[in-house]
Short mmCIF file of C-alpha atoms in Angstrom, two decimals:
data_model
loop_
_atom_site.label_atom_id
_atom_site.label_comp_id
_atom_site.label_asym_id
_atom_site.label_seq_id
_atom_site.Cartn_x
_atom_site.Cartn_y
_atom_site.Cartn_z
CA MET A 48 44.29 47.02 -60.68
CA ASP A 49 43.91 43.47 -59.47
CA ALA A 50 40.19 43.69 -60.28
CA LEU A 51 40.95 44.06 -63.98
CA SER A 52 43.27 41.08 -64.15
CA HIS A 53 40.87 38.39 -62.92
CA ARG A 54 39.63 35.75 -65.33
CA THR A 55 35.91 35.60 -66.04
CA HIS A 56 34.60 32.19 -66.93
CA ILE A 57 31.58 31.57 -69.12
CA SER A 58 28.56 31.82 -66.86
CA VAL A 59 24.95 32.93 -66.98
CA PRO A 60 25.79 36.57 -66.05
CA ALA A 61 28.57 36.67 -68.66
CA LEU A 62 26.24 35.35 -71.35
CA THR A 63 23.54 37.79 -70.24
CA GLY A 64 26.02 40.64 -70.73
CA SER A 65 26.80 39.36 -74.22
CA ILE A 66 23.11 39.21 -75.10
CA MET A 67 22.62 42.76 -73.80
CA CYS A 68 25.50 43.95 -75.98
CA MET A 69 23.92 42.36 -79.04
CA GLY A 70 20.70 44.19 -78.21
CA VAL A 71 22.46 47.55 -78.05
CA ALA A 72 24.29 46.88 -81.32
CA THR A 73 21.01 45.87 -82.97
CA ALA A 74 19.28 49.04 -81.76
CA ASN A 75 22.11 51.17 -83.13
CA SER A 76 21.94 49.33 -86.45
CA ILE A 77 18.20 49.93 -86.68
CA LEU A 78 18.81 53.66 -86.17
CA VAL A 79 21.30 53.77 -89.04
CA VAL A 80 19.23 51.64 -91.41
CA SER A 81 15.99 53.54 -90.76
CA PHE A 82 17.77 56.85 -91.38
CA ALA A 83 19.20 55.50 -94.65
CA LYS A 84 15.76 54.28 -95.66
CA GLU A 85 14.31 57.76 -95.05
CA GLN A 86 17.06 59.28 -97.19
CA MET A 87 16.31 56.84 -100.01
CA GLU A 88 12.63 57.89 -99.87
CA HIS A 89 13.79 61.47 -100.43
CA GLY A 90 15.51 60.46 -103.65
CA MET A 91 19.05 59.52 -102.66
CA SER A 92 20.74 56.49 -104.13
CA ALA A 93 21.41 53.53 -101.83
CA ALA A 94 25.15 54.28 -101.63
CA GLU A 95 24.60 57.97 -100.88
CA ALA A 96 21.95 57.16 -98.28
CA ALA A 97 24.24 54.63 -96.58
CA LEU A 98 27.12 57.11 -96.41
CA THR A 99 24.88 59.91 -95.18
CA ALA A 100 23.36 57.66 -92.52
CA GLY A 101 26.79 56.49 -91.41
CA PHE A 102 28.13 60.01 -91.01
CA THR A 103 24.94 61.44 -89.47
CA ARG A 104 24.27 58.65 -87.00
CA PHE A 105 27.88 58.05 -85.97
CA ARG A 106 27.73 60.40 -82.98
CA PRO A 107 24.52 58.92 -81.47
CA VAL A 108 25.93 55.40 -81.85
CA ILE A 109 29.19 56.41 -80.15
CA MET A 110 27.28 58.18 -77.38
CA THR A 111 25.15 55.09 -76.72
CA ALA A 112 28.19 52.82 -76.60
CA LEU A 113 30.14 55.19 -74.34
CA ALA A 114 27.20 55.55 -71.95
CA MET A 115 26.98 51.77 -71.69
CA ILE A 116 30.73 51.36 -71.19
CA ILE A 117 31.08 54.16 -68.63
CA GLY A 118 28.04 52.90 -66.73
CA MET A 119 29.44 49.38 -66.56
CA VAL A 120 33.00 50.24 -65.46
CA PRO A 121 32.22 50.44 -61.71
CA MET A 122 30.37 47.14 -61.91
CA ALA A 123 33.12 45.51 -63.98
CA LEU A 124 35.75 46.47 -61.42
CA GLY A 125 33.91 44.40 -58.84
CA LEU A 126 34.59 46.77 -55.96
CA GLY A 127 32.60 46.80 -52.74
CA ASP A 128 30.62 44.15 -50.94
CA GLY A 129 29.49 41.47 -53.37
CA GLY A 130 31.00 43.34 -56.31
CA GLU A 131 32.63 40.21 -57.68
CA GLN A 132 29.15 38.79 -58.23
CA ASN A 133 28.25 41.46 -60.83
CA ALA A 134 31.64 41.68 -62.54
CA PRO A 135 30.97 38.76 -64.94
CA LEU A 136 27.88 40.61 -66.23
CA ALA A 137 29.60 43.95 -66.78
CA ALA A 138 33.01 42.89 -68.07
CA PRO A 139 31.90 41.31 -71.37
CA LEU A 140 29.26 43.97 -71.86
CA SER A 141 31.63 46.90 -71.47
CA GLY A 142 34.32 45.20 -73.54
CA ALA A 143 32.04 44.08 -76.34
CA CYS A 144 30.31 47.46 -76.65
CA CYS A 145 33.62 48.90 -77.84
CA TRP A 146 33.57 46.92 -81.10
CA PRO A 147 30.22 47.63 -82.84
CA PRO A 148 30.84 51.40 -83.23
CA LEU A 149 34.34 50.73 -84.55
CA ALA A 150 33.06 48.19 -87.08
CA ARG A 151 31.12 50.89 -88.89
#
C-alpha cells in the first residue's frame, strides 16, 4: 500500500494524464450530445432529448471510464522495474476519470 501513498508532483507525465482524461471526457460528452441531437431531429423537445440521452448513454460512459481506470491501476501502483516512472501518468488519469461520469 506504500505505492498509493506517495506524492506525485506536477510533471510532464502528470499533465499528459490530465490531458488524456479531458479527451476521454470530451469523447463521452460528444456521444451524449450527438444522441440528444438525433432525438431532437425525431421530434423530441430539448429537455426530453437531454434526459433520454443521459439515461441511454450512461452505461457506455461508465464502461469507458471504468475501462480507463482499471487499465491504469497497475501503472498507477508503480510496481516492477521502472514502475515509478509511469505512475505520475496513470495516477491523475485514473483518479480524474472517476469524476466526469459522476458529474452527469
